[in-house]
Short mmCIF file of C-alpha atoms and ligand atoms in Angstrom, two decimals:
data_model
loop_
_atom_site.label_atom_id
_atom_site.label_comp_id
_atom_site.label_asym_id
_atom_site.label_seq_id
_atom_site.Cartn_x
_atom_site.Cartn_y
_atom_site.Cartn_z
CA UNK A 1 43.49 10.08 -0.99
CA UNK A 2 41.11 11.18 -3.70
CA UNK A 3 37.51 12.20 -3.35
CA UNK A 4 35.16 9.22 -3.45
CA UNK A 5 31.46 8.67 -3.21
CA UNK A 6 30.43 7.43 0.23
CA UNK A 7 30.49 3.69 0.98
CA UNK A 8 26.78 3.25 0.41
CA UNK A 9 26.97 4.91 -3.00
CA UNK A 10 30.06 2.89 -3.93
CA UNK A 11 28.06 -0.26 -3.25
CA UNK A 12 25.32 0.71 -5.73
CA UNK A 13 25.16 -0.29 -9.39
CA UNK A 14 26.43 2.42 -11.75
CA UNK A 15 23.23 2.94 -13.67
CA UNK A 16 19.84 4.58 -13.48
CA UNK A 17 17.03 2.00 -13.63
CA UNK A 18 16.01 2.33 -17.30
CA UNK A 19 17.79 2.34 -20.64
CA UNK A 20 16.14 5.35 -22.29
CA UNK A 21 14.76 5.05 -25.83
CA UNK A 22 17.02 7.98 -26.77
CA UNK A 23 20.03 5.92 -25.65
CA UNK A 24 18.92 3.00 -27.81
CA UNK A 25 18.41 5.37 -30.75
CA UNK A 26 21.95 6.69 -30.34
CA UNK A 27 23.36 3.17 -30.16
CA UNK A 28 21.48 1.84 -33.18
CA UNK A 29 21.53 5.04 -35.26
CA UNK A 30 17.80 4.46 -35.89
CA UNK A 31 14.88 6.56 -34.68
CA UNK A 32 11.86 4.68 -33.28
CA UNK A 33 8.79 4.91 -35.46
CA UNK A 34 6.58 3.56 -32.67
CA UNK A 35 7.45 4.80 -29.19
CA UNK A 36 5.37 2.35 -27.15
CA UNK A 37 7.64 1.52 -24.24
CA UNK A 38 7.40 4.17 -21.52
CA UNK A 39 3.64 4.53 -20.93
CA UNK A 40 3.75 8.12 -22.08
CA UNK A 41 0.82 10.20 -23.31
CA UNK A 42 1.57 9.87 -27.02
CA UNK A 43 -1.53 11.89 -27.87
CA UNK A 44 0.12 15.05 -26.55
CA UNK A 45 -1.01 17.48 -23.87
CA UNK A 46 -4.08 19.68 -23.51
CA UNK A 47 -3.92 22.77 -25.76
CA UNK A 48 -4.65 24.80 -22.63
CA UNK A 49 -1.51 23.39 -21.00
CA UNK A 50 0.55 24.12 -24.10
CA UNK A 51 -0.78 27.70 -24.22
CA UNK A 52 0.05 28.11 -20.54
CA UNK A 53 3.64 26.98 -21.18
CA UNK A 54 3.98 29.34 -24.15
CA UNK A 55 2.69 32.26 -22.08
CA UNK A 56 4.96 31.32 -19.19
CA UNK A 57 7.94 31.12 -21.55
CA UNK A 58 7.28 34.72 -22.55
CA UNK A 59 6.32 36.26 -19.22
CA UNK A 60 7.26 34.12 -16.25
CA UNK A 61 10.20 31.81 -16.74
CA UNK A 62 12.75 34.42 -15.66
CA UNK A 63 11.21 34.28 -12.18
CA UNK A 64 11.83 31.63 -9.56
CA UNK A 65 8.75 29.47 -9.24
CA UNK A 66 6.35 29.96 -6.33
CA UNK A 67 8.12 27.66 -3.87
CA UNK A 68 4.84 26.73 -2.21
CA UNK A 69 3.23 25.89 -5.57
CA UNK A 70 0.13 27.48 -4.14
CA UNK A 71 -2.20 27.79 -7.12
CA UNK A 72 -1.64 24.27 -8.42
CA UNK A 73 -1.86 22.77 -4.94
CA UNK A 74 -5.07 24.68 -4.25
CA UNK A 75 -6.62 23.37 -7.48
CA UNK A 76 -5.56 19.79 -6.70
CA UNK A 77 -6.89 20.13 -3.14
CA UNK A 78 -10.24 21.47 -4.36
CA UNK A 79 -10.58 18.72 -6.93
CA UNK A 80 -9.98 16.06 -4.29
CA UNK A 81 -11.98 17.62 -1.46
CA UNK A 82 -8.80 18.08 0.59
CA UNK A 83 -7.10 21.02 2.30
CA UNK A 84 -3.98 22.74 0.98
CA UNK A 85 -1.96 21.10 3.77
CA UNK A 86 -2.89 17.65 2.43
CA UNK A 87 -1.23 18.25 -0.97
CA UNK A 88 2.42 18.62 -1.91
CA UNK A 89 4.06 18.82 -5.33
CA UNK A 90 7.17 17.10 -6.59
CA UNK A 91 9.28 16.44 -9.67
CA UNK A 92 7.01 13.63 -10.78
CA UNK A 93 6.13 10.64 -8.65
CA UNK A 94 9.74 9.53 -9.10
CA UNK A 95 11.00 12.58 -7.21
CA UNK A 96 8.36 12.17 -4.52
CA UNK A 97 9.19 8.47 -4.02
CA UNK A 98 12.79 9.32 -3.16
CA UNK A 99 11.72 12.01 -0.70
CA UNK A 100 9.18 9.64 0.86
CA UNK A 101 11.77 6.92 1.47
CA UNK A 102 14.11 9.51 2.97
CA UNK A 103 11.38 11.00 5.19
CA UNK A 104 9.59 7.93 6.51
CA UNK A 105 12.31 5.34 7.06
CA UNK A 106 15.79 5.09 8.54
CA UNK A 107 18.96 3.48 7.24
CA UNK A 108 18.58 -0.28 7.60
CA UNK A 109 14.77 -0.25 7.82
CA UNK A 110 12.81 -2.79 5.81
CA UNK A 111 10.59 -1.72 2.95
CA UNK A 112 8.16 -4.11 1.23
CA UNK A 113 7.14 -4.17 -2.43
CA UNK A 114 6.11 -6.71 -5.06
CA UNK A 115 8.76 -8.63 -7.00
CA UNK A 116 8.85 -6.91 -10.39
CA UNK A 117 6.96 -3.75 -9.32
CA UNK A 118 8.06 -0.22 -10.24
CA UNK A 119 11.92 -0.29 -10.33
CA UNK A 120 12.45 3.42 -9.64
CA UNK A 121 11.00 2.90 -6.17
CA UNK A 122 13.53 0.13 -5.51
CA UNK A 123 16.26 2.41 -6.83
CA UNK A 124 15.47 5.01 -4.16
CA UNK A 125 15.23 2.34 -1.45
CA UNK A 126 18.73 1.13 -2.32
CA UNK A 127 20.13 4.66 -2.60
CA UNK A 128 19.04 5.48 0.96
CA UNK A 129 20.44 2.23 2.35
CA UNK A 130 17.11 0.66 3.21
CA UNK A 131 16.45 -3.08 2.86
CA UNK A 132 13.96 -4.27 0.27
CA UNK A 133 11.74 -7.31 0.86
CA UNK A 134 9.71 -8.49 -2.12
CA UNK A 135 6.53 -10.53 -2.49
CA UNK A 136 5.66 -12.35 -5.75
CA UNK A 137 2.67 -11.39 -7.90
CA UNK A 138 -0.10 -13.96 -8.12
CA UNK A 139 -1.77 -14.36 -11.50
CA UNK A 140 -0.52 -10.96 -12.62
CA UNK A 141 -1.89 -9.19 -9.53
CA UNK A 142 -0.07 -7.66 -6.60
CA UNK A 143 -0.79 -9.98 -3.66
CA UNK A 144 -2.23 -7.66 -1.02
CA UNK A 145 -2.52 -10.32 1.68
CA UNK A 146 1.08 -11.42 1.24
CA UNK A 147 2.27 -7.80 1.18
CA UNK A 148 0.46 -7.13 4.47
CA UNK A 149 1.90 -10.32 5.96
CA UNK A 150 5.45 -9.41 4.87
CA UNK A 151 5.03 -5.88 6.23
CA UNK A 152 3.94 -7.32 9.60
CA UNK A 153 6.64 -10.03 9.68
CA UNK A 154 9.42 -7.54 8.93
CA UNK A 155 7.94 -4.62 10.88
CA UNK A 156 8.29 -2.69 7.65
CA UNK A 157 8.61 1.09 7.71
CA UNK A 158 6.99 1.35 4.29
CA UNK A 159 5.00 -0.86 1.93
CA UNK A 160 4.59 0.13 -1.72
CA UNK A 161 1.61 -0.72 -3.92
CA UNK A 162 0.76 0.60 -7.36
CA UNK A 163 -2.96 0.54 -8.13
CA UNK A 164 -3.53 0.20 -11.05
CA UNK A 165 -0.31 -1.76 -11.36
CA UNK A 166 2.69 -1.26 -13.59
CA UNK A 167 3.97 -3.50 -15.28
CA UNK A 168 0.91 -5.79 -15.36
CA UNK A 169 -1.93 -3.30 -15.84
CA UNK A 170 -4.01 -5.14 -13.23
CA UNK A 171 -5.98 -3.39 -10.49
CA UNK A 172 -7.82 -3.97 -7.25
CA UNK A 173 -11.11 -2.28 -6.39
CA UNK A 174 -10.78 0.69 -4.03
CA UNK A 175 -12.42 -1.27 -1.24
CA UNK A 176 -9.70 -3.95 -1.36
CA UNK A 177 -7.05 -1.22 -1.17
CA UNK A 178 -8.80 0.43 1.77
CA UNK A 179 -9.07 -2.92 3.59
CA UNK A 180 -5.39 -3.56 2.89
CA UNK A 181 -4.44 -0.12 4.25
CA UNK A 182 -6.42 -0.74 7.43
CA UNK A 183 -4.75 -4.13 7.90
CA UNK A 184 -1.29 -2.55 8.19
CA UNK A 185 0.32 -1.52 11.48
CA UNK A 186 -0.34 2.15 12.23
CA UNK A 187 3.40 2.89 12.06
CA UNK A 188 3.84 1.32 8.60
CA UNK A 189 3.45 3.82 5.77
CA UNK A 190 1.54 2.71 2.68
CA UNK A 191 2.74 4.37 -0.51
CA UNK A 192 -0.22 4.07 -2.85
CA UNK A 193 1.10 4.86 -6.33
CA UNK A 194 -1.82 6.01 -8.46
CA UNK A 195 0.15 7.02 -11.56
CA UNK A 196 -2.67 5.46 -13.62
CA UNK A 197 -5.53 6.77 -11.48
CA UNK A 198 -7.13 8.67 -14.36
CA UNK A 199 -7.35 5.62 -16.63
CA UNK A 200 -8.73 3.30 -13.94
CA UNK A 201 -12.39 2.20 -13.87
CA UNK A 202 -14.74 3.92 -11.41
CA UNK A 203 -14.30 2.58 -7.89
CA UNK A 204 -10.57 1.84 -8.24
CA UNK A 205 -9.44 4.91 -6.30
CA UNK A 206 -10.70 4.68 -2.72
CA UNK A 207 -12.31 7.76 -1.19
CA UNK A 208 -9.83 9.70 0.88
CA UNK A 209 -12.12 9.27 3.89
CA UNK A 210 -11.93 5.47 3.52
CA UNK A 211 -8.15 5.44 4.09
CA UNK A 212 -6.32 5.55 7.42
CA UNK A 213 -3.74 8.26 8.24
CA UNK A 214 -0.70 6.11 7.35
CA UNK A 215 -1.22 6.38 3.58
CA UNK A 216 0.39 8.68 1.00
CA UNK A 217 -1.14 8.61 -2.49
CA UNK A 218 0.98 9.60 -5.47
CA UNK A 219 -0.41 11.05 -8.71
CA UNK A 220 1.20 12.49 -11.82
CA UNK A 221 0.73 14.60 -14.93
CA UNK A 222 3.03 12.22 -16.85
CA UNK A 223 0.58 9.58 -18.05
CA UNK A 224 -3.02 10.44 -18.99
CA UNK A 225 -2.22 14.17 -19.06
CA UNK A 226 0.62 13.65 -21.56
CA UNK A 227 3.18 15.79 -19.70
CA UNK A 228 5.93 13.32 -18.76
CA UNK A 229 8.69 15.72 -19.76
CA UNK A 230 7.30 18.40 -17.46
CA UNK A 231 8.24 16.40 -14.34
CA UNK A 232 5.25 17.25 -12.20
CA UNK A 233 3.48 15.02 -9.73
CA UNK A 234 1.81 15.32 -6.37
CA UNK A 235 1.27 13.54 -3.11
CA UNK A 236 -2.00 13.46 -1.15
CA UNK A 237 -2.41 12.44 2.46
CA UNK A 238 -2.74 13.36 6.09
CA UNK A 239 -1.42 16.88 6.75
CA UNK A 240 0.98 15.55 9.41
CA UNK A 241 2.71 13.38 6.82
CA UNK A 242 2.46 15.74 3.87
CA UNK A 243 3.88 18.61 5.95
CA UNK A 244 7.14 16.70 6.38
CA UNK A 245 8.01 17.20 2.71
CA UNK A 246 8.44 20.93 3.41
CA UNK A 247 11.47 20.12 5.57
CA UNK A 248 13.52 18.47 2.86
CA UNK A 249 12.17 19.24 -0.60
CA UNK A 250 14.02 21.32 -3.19
CA UNK A 251 11.93 24.47 -2.82
CA UNK A 252 12.10 25.46 -6.52
CA UNK A 253 11.92 21.81 -7.59
CA UNK A 254 8.65 22.20 -9.52
CA UNK A 255 9.43 24.82 -12.12
CA UNK A 256 7.37 27.77 -13.34
CA UNK A 257 6.29 26.14 -16.60
CA UNK A 258 5.30 22.94 -14.79
CA UNK A 259 3.14 24.72 -12.25
CA UNK A 260 1.30 26.73 -14.91
CA UNK A 261 0.91 23.89 -17.41
CA UNK A 262 -0.28 21.39 -14.82
CA UNK A 263 -2.84 23.88 -13.50
CA UNK A 264 -4.20 24.40 -17.01
CA UNK A 265 -4.22 20.65 -17.71
CA UNK A 266 -6.12 19.95 -14.51
CA UNK A 267 -8.79 22.44 -15.54
CA UNK A 268 -9.26 21.01 -19.03
CA UNK A 269 -11.55 18.14 -18.14
CA UNK A 270 -13.08 17.93 -21.59
CA UNK A 271 -9.66 17.34 -23.12
CA UNK A 272 -8.91 14.63 -20.55
CA UNK A 273 -12.20 12.87 -21.29
CA UNK A 274 -11.35 12.81 -25.00
CA UNK A 275 -7.86 11.50 -24.29
CA UNK A 276 -9.21 8.72 -22.08
CA UNK A 277 -11.36 7.61 -25.02
CA UNK A 278 -8.28 7.55 -27.25
CA UNK A 279 -6.43 5.49 -24.64
CA UNK A 280 -9.29 2.97 -24.43
CA UNK A 281 -9.47 2.65 -28.22
CA UNK A 282 -5.69 2.30 -28.48
CA UNK A 283 -5.66 -0.49 -25.88
CA UNK A 284 -8.38 -2.36 -27.76
CA UNK A 285 -6.35 -2.11 -30.95
CA UNK A 286 -3.18 -3.37 -29.23
CA UNK A 287 -5.16 -6.34 -27.88
CA UNK A 288 -6.51 -7.09 -31.38
CA UNK A 289 -3.04 -6.88 -32.96
CA UNK A 290 -1.77 -9.18 -30.22
CA UNK A 291 -4.55 -11.71 -30.80
CA UNK A 292 -3.73 -11.79 -34.53
CA UNK A 293 -0.22 -12.82 -33.50
CA UNK A 294 -1.23 -15.38 -30.84
CA UNK A 295 -0.31 -13.16 -27.90
CA UNK A 296 -2.82 -12.79 -25.08
CA UNK A 297 -3.69 -9.33 -23.75
CA UNK A 298 -4.14 -8.96 -19.98
CA UNK A 299 -7.02 -6.71 -18.92
CA UNK A 300 -5.59 -3.25 -18.24
CA UNK A 301 -6.68 -0.27 -16.17
CA UNK A 302 -3.66 1.72 -17.36
CA UNK A 303 -2.42 3.29 -20.61
CA UNK A 304 -0.58 0.13 -21.67
CA UNK A 305 -1.39 -3.50 -22.38
CA UNK A 306 0.67 -6.36 -21.01
CA UNK A 307 0.83 -9.25 -23.45
CA UNK A 308 1.34 -12.84 -22.37
CA UNK A 309 3.56 -14.45 -25.01
CA UNK A 310 2.73 -17.97 -23.88
CA UNK A 311 6.47 -18.68 -24.20
CA UNK A 312 9.35 -18.34 -21.77
CA UNK A 313 11.31 -15.27 -20.74
CA UNK A 314 14.11 -15.81 -23.32
CA UNK A 315 11.54 -15.74 -26.13
CA UNK A 316 9.90 -12.59 -24.72
CA UNK A 317 13.32 -10.92 -24.35
CA UNK A 318 14.15 -11.82 -27.94
CA UNK A 319 10.83 -10.42 -29.12
CA UNK A 320 11.50 -7.06 -27.45
CA UNK A 321 14.95 -6.96 -29.08
CA UNK A 322 13.52 -7.91 -32.49
CA UNK A 323 10.91 -5.18 -32.21
CA UNK A 324 13.59 -2.65 -31.22
CA UNK A 325 15.53 -3.59 -34.36
CA UNK A 326 12.36 -2.82 -36.32
CA UNK A 327 12.03 0.67 -34.81
CA UNK A 328 9.40 -0.33 -32.28
CA UNK A 329 10.19 0.65 -28.69
CA UNK A 330 8.49 -1.58 -26.10
CA UNK A 331 9.54 -2.84 -22.69
CA UNK A 332 8.78 -5.93 -20.62
CA UNK A 333 8.55 -7.08 -17.03
CA UNK A 334 11.82 -8.66 -15.90
CA UNK A 335 10.88 -10.52 -12.70
CA UNK A 336 10.31 -14.28 -12.58
CA UNK A 337 6.62 -15.05 -12.99
CA UNK A 338 6.07 -11.93 -15.14
CA UNK A 339 9.00 -12.11 -17.53
CA UNK A 340 7.20 -14.12 -20.22
CA UNK A 341 5.17 -10.96 -20.92
CA UNK A 342 5.88 -7.83 -22.94
CA UNK A 343 4.35 -4.41 -22.26
CA UNK A 344 3.01 -2.20 -25.05
CA UNK A 345 1.98 1.39 -24.32
CA UNK A 346 -0.83 3.16 -26.14
CA UNK A 347 0.16 5.24 -29.17
CA UNK A 348 -1.04 7.24 -32.11
CA UNK A 349 -2.68 5.43 -35.04
CA UNK A 350 0.44 5.63 -37.21
CA UNK A 351 2.55 4.15 -34.41
CA UNK A 352 0.14 1.23 -34.00
CA UNK A 353 0.09 0.79 -37.80
CA UNK A 354 3.86 0.37 -37.66
CA UNK A 355 3.61 -2.00 -34.68
CA UNK A 356 0.98 -4.06 -36.51
CA UNK A 357 3.21 -4.29 -39.56
CA UNK A 358 6.42 -5.13 -37.68
CA UNK A 359 5.15 -7.57 -35.02
CA UNK A 360 4.68 -10.58 -37.35
CA UNK A 361 8.14 -9.96 -38.86
CA UNK A 362 9.71 -9.73 -35.41
CA UNK A 363 8.06 -12.99 -34.34
CA UNK A 364 9.15 -14.69 -37.56
CA UNK A 365 12.71 -13.51 -37.02
CA UNK A 366 13.02 -15.20 -33.61
CA UNK A 367 11.25 -18.46 -34.41
C1 PLP B 401 5.26 6.09 -14.87
C2 PLP B 401 5.20 5.74 -13.42
C3 PLP B 401 5.70 6.61 -12.46
C4 PLP B 401 6.49 7.84 -12.81
O1 PLP B 401 5.75 8.99 -12.74
P1 PLP B 401 6.46 10.41 -12.89
O2 PLP B 401 5.45 11.32 -12.30
O3 PLP B 401 6.70 10.65 -14.34
O4 PLP B 401 7.72 10.38 -12.11
C5 PLP B 401 5.55 6.27 -11.13
N1 PLP B 401 4.94 5.12 -10.77
C6 PLP B 401 4.47 4.26 -11.67
C7 PLP B 401 3.81 3.00 -11.23
C8 PLP B 401 4.61 4.53 -13.03
O5 PLP B 401 4.20 3.64 -13.92
#
């Protein structure tokens, strides 16, 4: 007998959830001129964060990181009016999602999400042998009532909602999220993914005090802060839930550079305000380019714009492929009901210039 992965792992598909743009570049031998597919912070990171990384590279990176991540956690806690015990760090929201599934459900438990919502969450659910139940979007929005109903019907251990939403860019007001949270059974955990919290309009993020104890909120430095490669995110919630992460997390999992850079980024509010303006302007330009090409922009509270092609999924798939061939990296929702759309992330002016130039040619090529 040879060594084999366990039976659960053998039953899983062989791949990670996304084809990376780097992989596509290797396959095609072409470098993307417009990297607009992964909702990254194409405007770069705060100079303060970059200086902190440079200093850490010189003075600190030979050390193991502070396993309690104290200084960054304390700053996050202060900013949110929470205690240190209500904040934990992780290797991005992605890392935290896996830990959360592992911590707050058992093998065979049911977990509820929307059909077409964030695939990395589903990936962790499958990897831990939990059962996924999905609820369709309605009109490009996550259907909170149907999610609550499914969670009750299936006695779900966990229900996942992203607000604002990826891949549609839609959002519910904080009050609707708070009402939704209160409608769940007390032993169902709500994962509230707020990866796009910084770009959302005022009132989208409920006050912590408005949420019940069975909620964990996830935030990240990957999107508005422009630090996706750093792999740093955090979870906020009741100390009794947040404390559980200490039992299983990789204690040096958030590295020295990440802790220092994220702390500096968090403190540079002026830089963030400027970046949010760039994101807003970039979204308006994407919507205008789309309109010129008879594609309809959904309203977005995120750093991307979802474009309704007005055609079917095969046409939208072909458009993404045609753009890829023209050195434009974009992605699209894949679930029925959403799959006629494509998703374009914000980018620098020269990237949007290239997108503007290539989009009509891509459309022409598939018609
Ligand atoms: C981008 C994204 C993430 C990933 O965040 P990381 O902190 O980089 O892991 C998580 N959730 C949603 C909804 C996202 O769009």
